[in-house]
Every structure is written in C-alpha cells, then in structure tokens.
Short mmCIF file of C-alpha atoms in Angstrom, two decimals:
data_model
loop_
_atom_site.label_atom_id
_atom_site.label_comp_id
_atom_site.label_asym_id
_atom_site.label_seq_id
_atom_site.Cartn_x
_atom_site.Cartn_y
_atom_site.Cartn_z
CA MET A 23 23.41 -54.60 17.25
CA ALA A 24 19.89 -54.63 17.51
CA GLU A 25 20.09 -52.74 21.25
CA LEU A 26 22.55 -50.47 19.44
CA ALA A 27 19.77 -50.11 16.86
CA GLY A 28 17.54 -49.13 19.38
CA THR A 29 19.04 -46.62 21.33
CA THR A 30 19.77 -44.51 17.86
CA PRO A 31 18.12 -41.41 18.28
CA PRO A 32 16.20 -40.40 15.34
CA ILE A 33 17.18 -38.93 12.09
CA THR A 34 16.74 -35.49 11.99
CA ASN A 35 16.83 -32.50 9.09
CA PRO A 36 18.54 -29.23 10.62
CA THR A 37 17.42 -27.46 7.38
CA ALA A 38 13.75 -28.59 8.00
CA ALA A 39 14.16 -27.58 12.51
CA GLN A 40 16.15 -24.19 11.41
CA GLU A 41 13.42 -22.98 8.78
CA GLU A 42 10.72 -23.61 11.50
CA ARG A 43 12.85 -21.08 13.40
CA VAL A 44 13.26 -18.58 10.96
CA ILE A 45 10.77 -15.81 10.97
CA SER A 46 10.22 -13.35 8.83
CA PRO A 47 10.96 -9.82 9.97
CA TRP A 48 7.07 -8.61 9.10
CA ARG A 49 5.20 -11.30 11.19
CA ASP A 50 7.44 -10.69 14.19
CA ALA A 51 6.84 -7.12 13.88
CA TRP A 52 3.79 -8.26 13.96
CA ARG A 53 3.83 -10.29 17.00
CA SER A 54 5.84 -7.29 18.48
CA PHE A 55 2.74 -5.40 17.24
CA ARG A 56 -0.12 -7.32 18.56
CA LYS A 57 1.62 -6.90 22.27
CA ASN A 58 1.22 -3.17 21.87
CA LYS A 59 -2.80 -2.97 23.38
CA LEU A 60 -2.55 0.90 22.60
CA ALA A 61 -1.48 0.48 19.59
CA MET A 62 -4.15 -2.15 19.04
CA ALA A 63 -6.55 -0.02 20.24
CA GLY A 64 -5.91 2.38 17.93
CA MET A 65 -5.84 -0.11 14.59
CA PHE A 66 -9.31 -0.86 15.79
CA LEU A 67 -10.44 2.79 15.84
CA VAL A 68 -9.45 2.71 12.52
CA ALA A 69 -10.53 0.09 11.17
CA PHE A 70 -13.94 0.45 12.90
CA PHE A 71 -14.27 4.39 10.82
CA ILE A 72 -13.21 2.66 7.81
CA LEU A 73 -16.15 0.25 7.71
CA ILE A 74 -19.24 3.15 8.56
CA ALA A 75 -16.90 4.57 5.89
CA ILE A 76 -17.43 1.77 3.14
CA ILE A 77 -21.05 0.78 4.58
CA ALA A 78 -22.02 4.50 4.89
CA PRO A 79 -25.57 4.27 2.72
CA LEU A 80 -26.65 1.40 4.44
CA ILE A 81 -26.01 2.17 8.31
CA ALA A 82 -26.68 6.44 7.16
CA PRO A 83 -30.95 7.33 9.35
CA TYR A 84 -31.16 10.07 6.89
CA SER A 85 -30.19 11.48 4.03
CA TYR A 86 -27.25 13.89 4.72
CA ASP A 87 -28.23 16.53 2.39
CA VAL A 88 -31.84 16.99 2.68
CA GLN A 89 -33.03 20.00 5.35
CA LYS A 90 -35.70 20.27 7.50
CA MET A 91 -36.13 23.48 9.18
CA ALA A 92 -39.14 22.06 11.37
CA ASP A 93 -36.33 20.05 12.51
CA LYS A 94 -33.51 22.88 12.84
CA HIS A 95 -31.08 21.79 16.01
CA LEU A 96 -33.32 18.68 17.90
CA ALA A 97 -31.36 17.59 20.81
CA PRO A 98 -30.19 14.31 20.88
CA SER A 99 -33.51 11.78 20.71
CA ALA A 100 -34.16 8.33 19.95
CA ALA A 101 -35.57 9.44 16.77
CA HIS A 102 -32.07 11.41 15.80
CA TRP A 103 -28.88 9.80 18.39
CA PHE A 104 -26.75 13.07 17.69
CA GLY A 105 -29.04 15.71 17.35
CA THR A 106 -29.52 18.02 13.87
CA ASP A 107 -28.51 20.59 12.71
CA GLU A 108 -29.37 24.73 12.06
CA PHE A 109 -30.63 23.09 8.76
CA GLY A 110 -32.42 20.29 10.13
CA ARG A 111 -30.34 17.78 9.19
CA ASP A 112 -29.53 14.32 11.13
CA ILE A 113 -25.99 14.97 12.58
CA LEU A 114 -25.24 11.18 12.48
CA THR A 115 -25.64 10.80 9.23
CA ARG A 116 -23.45 13.70 8.54
CA ILE A 117 -20.93 12.21 10.67
CA ILE A 118 -20.70 8.60 8.85
CA TYR A 119 -20.80 10.25 5.19
CA GLY A 120 -18.28 12.87 6.68
CA ALA A 121 -16.05 9.86 7.52
CA ARG A 122 -15.95 8.89 3.79
CA ILE A 123 -14.51 12.31 3.03
CA SER A 124 -11.83 12.50 5.92
CA ILE A 125 -10.33 9.44 5.40
CA TRP A 126 -10.53 9.49 1.63
CA VAL A 127 -8.55 13.01 1.86
CA GLY A 128 -6.40 11.98 4.56
CA CYS A 129 -5.10 8.34 2.44
CA ILE A 130 -4.56 9.42 -0.50
CA SER A 131 -3.29 12.97 -0.62
CA VAL A 132 -0.72 10.86 1.90
CA ALA A 133 -0.53 7.65 -0.90
CA GLY A 134 0.51 10.94 -3.37
CA SER A 135 2.33 12.37 -0.96
CA VAL A 136 4.51 9.21 -0.46
CA ILE A 137 4.96 8.56 -4.27
CA VAL A 138 5.94 11.99 -5.12
CA GLY A 139 8.45 12.37 -2.29
CA SER A 140 9.87 8.78 -2.10
CA THR A 141 10.52 8.93 -5.79
CA LEU A 142 12.58 12.07 -4.97
CA GLY A 143 14.34 11.10 -2.10
CA VAL A 144 15.53 7.35 -3.67
CA ILE A 145 16.78 10.01 -6.41
CA ALA A 146 17.93 12.77 -3.80
CA GLY A 147 20.00 9.71 -2.26
CA TYR A 148 21.57 7.37 -4.66
CA TYR A 149 22.69 9.69 -6.88
CA GLY A 150 23.98 12.37 -4.11
CA ARG A 151 26.13 15.29 -5.55
CA PHE A 152 24.04 18.05 -7.55
CA ILE A 153 21.40 16.32 -7.81
CA ASP A 154 20.57 16.14 -4.23
CA MET A 155 21.87 19.45 -3.91
CA ILE A 156 18.70 20.72 -6.02
CA ILE A 157 16.41 18.38 -4.42
CA SER A 158 17.14 18.64 -0.79
CA ARG A 159 16.86 23.06 -1.71
CA VAL A 160 13.53 22.78 -2.80
CA PHE A 161 12.37 20.63 0.00
CA ASP A 162 14.54 23.12 2.56
CA ILE A 163 11.96 26.05 0.90
CA ILE A 164 8.61 24.41 1.57
CA LEU A 165 9.28 23.61 4.46
CA ALA A 166 10.24 27.12 5.64
CA PHE A 167 6.97 28.19 5.34
CA PRO A 168 4.85 26.86 8.39
CA SER A 169 2.50 24.49 7.35
CA ILE A 170 -0.81 25.32 7.63
CA LEU A 171 -0.62 29.28 5.80
CA LEU A 172 1.43 27.17 2.88
CA ALA A 173 -1.85 24.74 2.57
CA ILE A 174 -3.94 28.20 2.71
CA ALA A 175 -1.84 29.98 0.01
CA VAL A 176 -2.10 26.89 -2.53
CA VAL A 177 -5.80 26.44 -1.88
CA SER A 178 -6.68 30.61 -2.39
CA VAL A 179 -4.46 29.94 -5.25
CA LEU A 180 -6.22 27.26 -6.80
CA GLY A 181 -9.21 28.43 -5.59
CA PRO A 182 -11.76 26.12 -2.78
CA SER A 183 -12.40 22.73 -3.40
CA LEU A 184 -11.76 19.19 -2.08
CA ARG A 185 -9.61 18.09 -4.77
CA ASN A 186 -6.96 21.18 -4.59
CA ALA A 187 -7.58 21.00 -0.49
CA LEU A 188 -5.84 17.14 -1.32
CA ILE A 189 -3.49 18.52 -3.61
CA ALA A 190 -2.49 21.60 -1.13
CA ILE A 191 -2.15 18.60 1.76
CA ALA A 192 0.29 16.06 -0.97
CA LEU A 193 2.26 18.75 -1.30
CA ILE A 194 2.97 20.23 1.92
CA ASN A 195 3.91 16.43 2.84
CA VAL A 196 6.13 15.25 0.16
CA PRO A 197 9.23 17.03 2.42
CA ILE A 198 8.80 14.83 4.98
CA PHE A 199 9.28 11.28 3.06
CA GLY A 200 11.42 13.08 0.43
CA ARG A 201 13.94 14.05 2.86
CA LEU A 202 13.20 10.04 5.25
CA VAL A 203 13.48 7.98 2.24
CA ARG A 204 17.03 10.08 0.82
CA SER A 205 18.11 10.11 4.61
CA LYS A 206 17.28 5.82 4.45
CA VAL A 207 18.95 5.69 0.23
CA LEU A 208 22.29 7.46 2.07
CA SER A 209 22.71 4.60 4.16
CA VAL A 210 20.86 1.25 2.45
CA LYS A 211 23.33 2.59 -0.88
CA GLN A 212 26.15 1.18 1.11
CA GLU A 213 25.99 -1.54 1.33
CA GLU A 214 27.66 -4.95 -0.08
CA TYR A 215 24.56 -5.69 -2.00
CA ILE A 216 24.05 -2.74 -3.14
CA SER A 217 27.81 -2.72 -4.44
CA ALA A 218 27.33 -6.96 -5.73
CA ALA A 219 23.93 -5.28 -8.12
CA LYS A 220 26.03 -2.41 -9.39
CA ALA A 221 29.27 -5.46 -10.32
CA ILE A 222 27.23 -7.43 -11.89
CA GLY A 223 26.04 -4.68 -14.17
CA MET A 224 22.26 -4.02 -13.15
CA LYS A 225 20.61 -0.85 -14.27
CA ASP A 226 19.81 2.00 -11.83
CA SER A 227 16.49 1.56 -12.19
CA ARG A 228 16.01 -1.98 -11.43
CA ILE A 229 18.74 -0.91 -8.23
CA LEU A 230 16.52 2.14 -6.76
CA PHE A 231 13.00 0.23 -7.49
CA GLN A 232 13.71 -3.57 -6.25
CA HIS A 233 16.49 -3.33 -4.12
CA VAL A 234 16.69 0.37 -2.03
CA LEU A 235 13.45 1.53 -2.01
CA PRO A 236 12.12 -2.01 -0.59
CA ASN A 237 14.25 -1.93 2.25
CA SER A 238 13.20 2.26 3.16
CA MET A 239 9.94 0.41 3.91
CA ALA A 240 9.16 0.27 6.53
CA PRO A 241 9.57 3.94 8.49
CA ILE A 242 7.19 4.88 5.27
CA ILE A 243 5.09 3.15 6.52
CA VAL A 244 5.66 4.77 9.65
CA GLN A 245 5.44 7.72 8.82
CA GLY A 246 2.91 7.68 6.38
CA THR A 247 1.10 6.36 9.24
CA LEU A 248 1.71 9.22 10.97
CA ALA A 249 0.59 11.52 8.56
CA ILE A 250 -2.73 10.18 8.07
CA ALA A 251 -3.83 11.83 11.76
CA THR A 252 -2.00 15.18 10.72
CA ALA A 253 -3.56 15.37 6.88
CA ILE A 254 -7.39 14.62 8.39
CA ILE A 255 -6.25 17.61 11.22
CA GLU A 256 -5.39 19.89 8.29
CA ALA A 257 -8.31 18.97 5.50
CA ALA A 258 -10.58 19.41 8.81
CA ALA A 259 -8.95 22.66 9.53
CA LEU A 260 -9.64 23.71 5.98
CA GLY A 261 -12.70 23.10 5.94
CA PHE A 262 -13.23 25.09 8.52
CA LEU A 263 -11.30 27.90 6.93
CA GLY A 264 -14.09 27.58 4.15
CA LEU A 265 -11.03 25.83 2.09
CA GLY A 266 -11.95 22.43 1.04
CA ALA A 267 -15.11 20.80 0.94
CA GLN A 268 -17.74 23.38 -0.15
CA PRO A 269 -21.92 22.65 1.15
CA PRO A 270 -23.50 20.35 1.27
CA THR A 271 -20.92 17.66 1.48
CA PRO A 272 -20.69 16.59 5.18
CA GLU A 273 -17.45 17.32 5.91
CA TRP A 274 -16.13 17.42 9.57
CA GLY A 275 -14.17 21.21 9.94
CA LYS A 276 -17.04 22.41 7.89
CA MET A 277 -19.76 20.99 10.25
CA LEU A 278 -17.70 22.51 12.82
CA ALA A 279 -17.97 25.51 10.70
CA ASP A 280 -21.43 26.10 10.22
CA SER A 281 -21.94 25.48 13.64
CA LYS A 282 -19.78 27.53 15.73
CA ASP A 283 -22.28 30.22 15.95
CA PHE A 284 -24.30 27.96 18.11
CA ILE A 285 -21.77 26.67 20.92
CA LEU A 286 -24.61 27.43 23.39
CA ASP A 287 -27.05 27.20 22.35
CA ALA A 288 -26.90 23.44 20.44
CA PRO A 289 -23.79 22.24 21.54
CA TRP A 290 -24.28 19.11 20.74
CA THR A 291 -24.00 20.31 16.80
CA VAL A 292 -19.77 20.99 17.83
CA ILE A 293 -19.82 17.97 20.35
CA PHE A 294 -20.05 15.01 18.13
CA PRO A 295 -18.68 16.44 14.70
CA GLY A 296 -15.24 16.98 17.02
CA LEU A 297 -15.35 13.43 18.86
CA ALA A 298 -15.10 12.11 15.71
CA ILE A 299 -12.12 13.75 14.33
CA MET A 300 -10.33 13.96 17.21
CA LEU A 301 -10.82 10.01 18.04
CA THR A 302 -10.17 9.23 14.45
CA VAL A 303 -6.69 11.02 14.90
CA LEU A 304 -6.56 9.12 17.98
CA GLY A 305 -6.32 5.56 16.00
CA PHE A 306 -3.66 6.39 13.39
CA ASN A 307 -1.53 7.98 16.17
CA LEU A 308 -2.13 5.18 18.45
CA MET A 309 -1.39 2.90 15.44
CA GLY A 310 1.41 5.14 14.18
CA ASP A 311 3.40 4.83 17.30
CA GLY A 312 2.69 0.71 17.52
CA LEU A 313 4.19 0.66 14.25
CA ARG A 314 7.00 2.60 14.76
CA ASP A 315 8.10 0.52 17.84
CA ALA A 316 7.43 -2.72 15.94
CA LEU A 317 9.18 -2.13 12.99
CA ASP A 318 12.50 0.36 14.73
CA PRO A 319 15.02 -2.24 15.58
CA LYS A 320 16.35 0.74 18.19
CA MET A 321 12.44 0.04 19.66
CA LYS A 322 13.25 -2.90 20.57
CA ASN A 323 14.20 -4.91 23.84
#
C-alpha cells in the first residue's frame, strides 16, 4: 500500500488548469499587436505626439503667438531649432502647440462620429424595415458627396472656425461608422444569445447596449483609429483653405497656408509642419492596421 501510495500521481484541479490556459480575446489581441513591429512603431509615434500635446507649456521654448519681426525667417539654429516664420515666431513652439489642436480635433470629431454613427447603425440594423431604409438613405446621401467638399460646404454655412471645422469633420464620418455598425448588428442579432435575451423579456435598449453594441466594438476601434488620421488631414486641409483654425492659433494646416509663399526663400516654414502632419497620420495609420490584424480573426494565422 505504501508503494502504491508513493506512486500515486498528485491530484490536480482540472478546472484551474483550464482557467490558466484561457486567454481573453483582448489579451490575445494585445499579444498579436505587440508582435507587429510596424504597429508598435505607430503606437509610439502616436504616444509621442500625444505626450507633446499634453506637456506643451512645459517644453515649448517660446510663446506661440509673440511676434518679433526682427527675427523674421531665421534659419534653423541653436536658438530656434526649426527656424522662425514670417512674423518671427518660433516654428518648433507652434508645432508643439499645434499638436494639441490637430490631435484634439481628430479625437473629438471621431468620438462624435462614433457616438452618432454607432447609435444610428445599431437602430437601423436591429429594427430594420422602414427605420433601416430611412437611416440608410441618409447615409447614402451624405456619402454621395466628396468628403472634403461636404466639409467645406458645412463650414461655409456655419462660418470659418475650429469648432465648425470639428462639426463638419464629425458629420462626414458619421455614415462610415453607421454602415459599419449596421452590418455588424445584422449578423450579431441572429446569434442565439440575442434570441434568448428576447425570450426572457429583456428590453430592446438593454439588448442593444449590453449585448449587440459591445460585440461590435472591434471594428469600431479599428475604424476609429484610422478615422483619426483622416480627420487630422481634413482639419489641416480646412485650415489650409482658411476655413479651420483662425490666427494666431498654431494649427498645422494653417501654418502651411501661411508659409506657401515662402517655399523657396524659407523652406523650413513648410517642411516642419508638413513633417508633423505626415508623422502623426502615419502613426495612426500604422496603429490602425495593427489593430485590424490583431482584432480581425480572418487576419490571424
């Protein structure tokens, strides 16, 4: 008996072992995301510009709106790393503060688009029929216009300002999220747990916002990240046309517009704001592609 007792294998808890092997979908997505070097590079770029935007008053060497005509169009130097503009303002300082404007406009406009578009998409996909037809036709009408032209039209009606540019950018992105969520809801509402929720008498509002919408979050996150990059470009385009941020606000698109006449005489006034836009948009695009690969089961091996 002692020998048998000595050879008895240790008792294990199969449930605990299974729990250790279970990996949550979000943790699995994070592991996949970390393996993508380009996605991680994009995330670091985005984090870098967000950090700059947060601590702008602490790291900016000068005030962004103080003009010194004696320092007009100074080339990059130890005193002014990125040179100065036509009013003698430090370009590095204006780019640092401009990060606040561009990222703020991108994130807030996309957040508004996600809230409105997702709500309309959920309602259209879940209820269908007449409601779906009306909402879908509204989306089709908005998408029939080129996005930048529609944004210009909206800002022209509301008046040139950063706030109105934000509203215009949010409006043109609503159908993108609405159609994305609608298509996801059409597949999710056929699942058995939705039928079970209806069978036990759960209200539609609870089903929509506790079951349907949370299971549609993955594509929303991916599209939202990519949409921020597009929103930053659209904000810069509106600023370049004089329809976005107004002087002396240091918005990157407006900086390009103010410097377009000095490309040959002072190229640094155009190069550095353009690089800021390019790197920020590149960071969001790389991060969005990485999130798509990590969250979409079809993209996994």
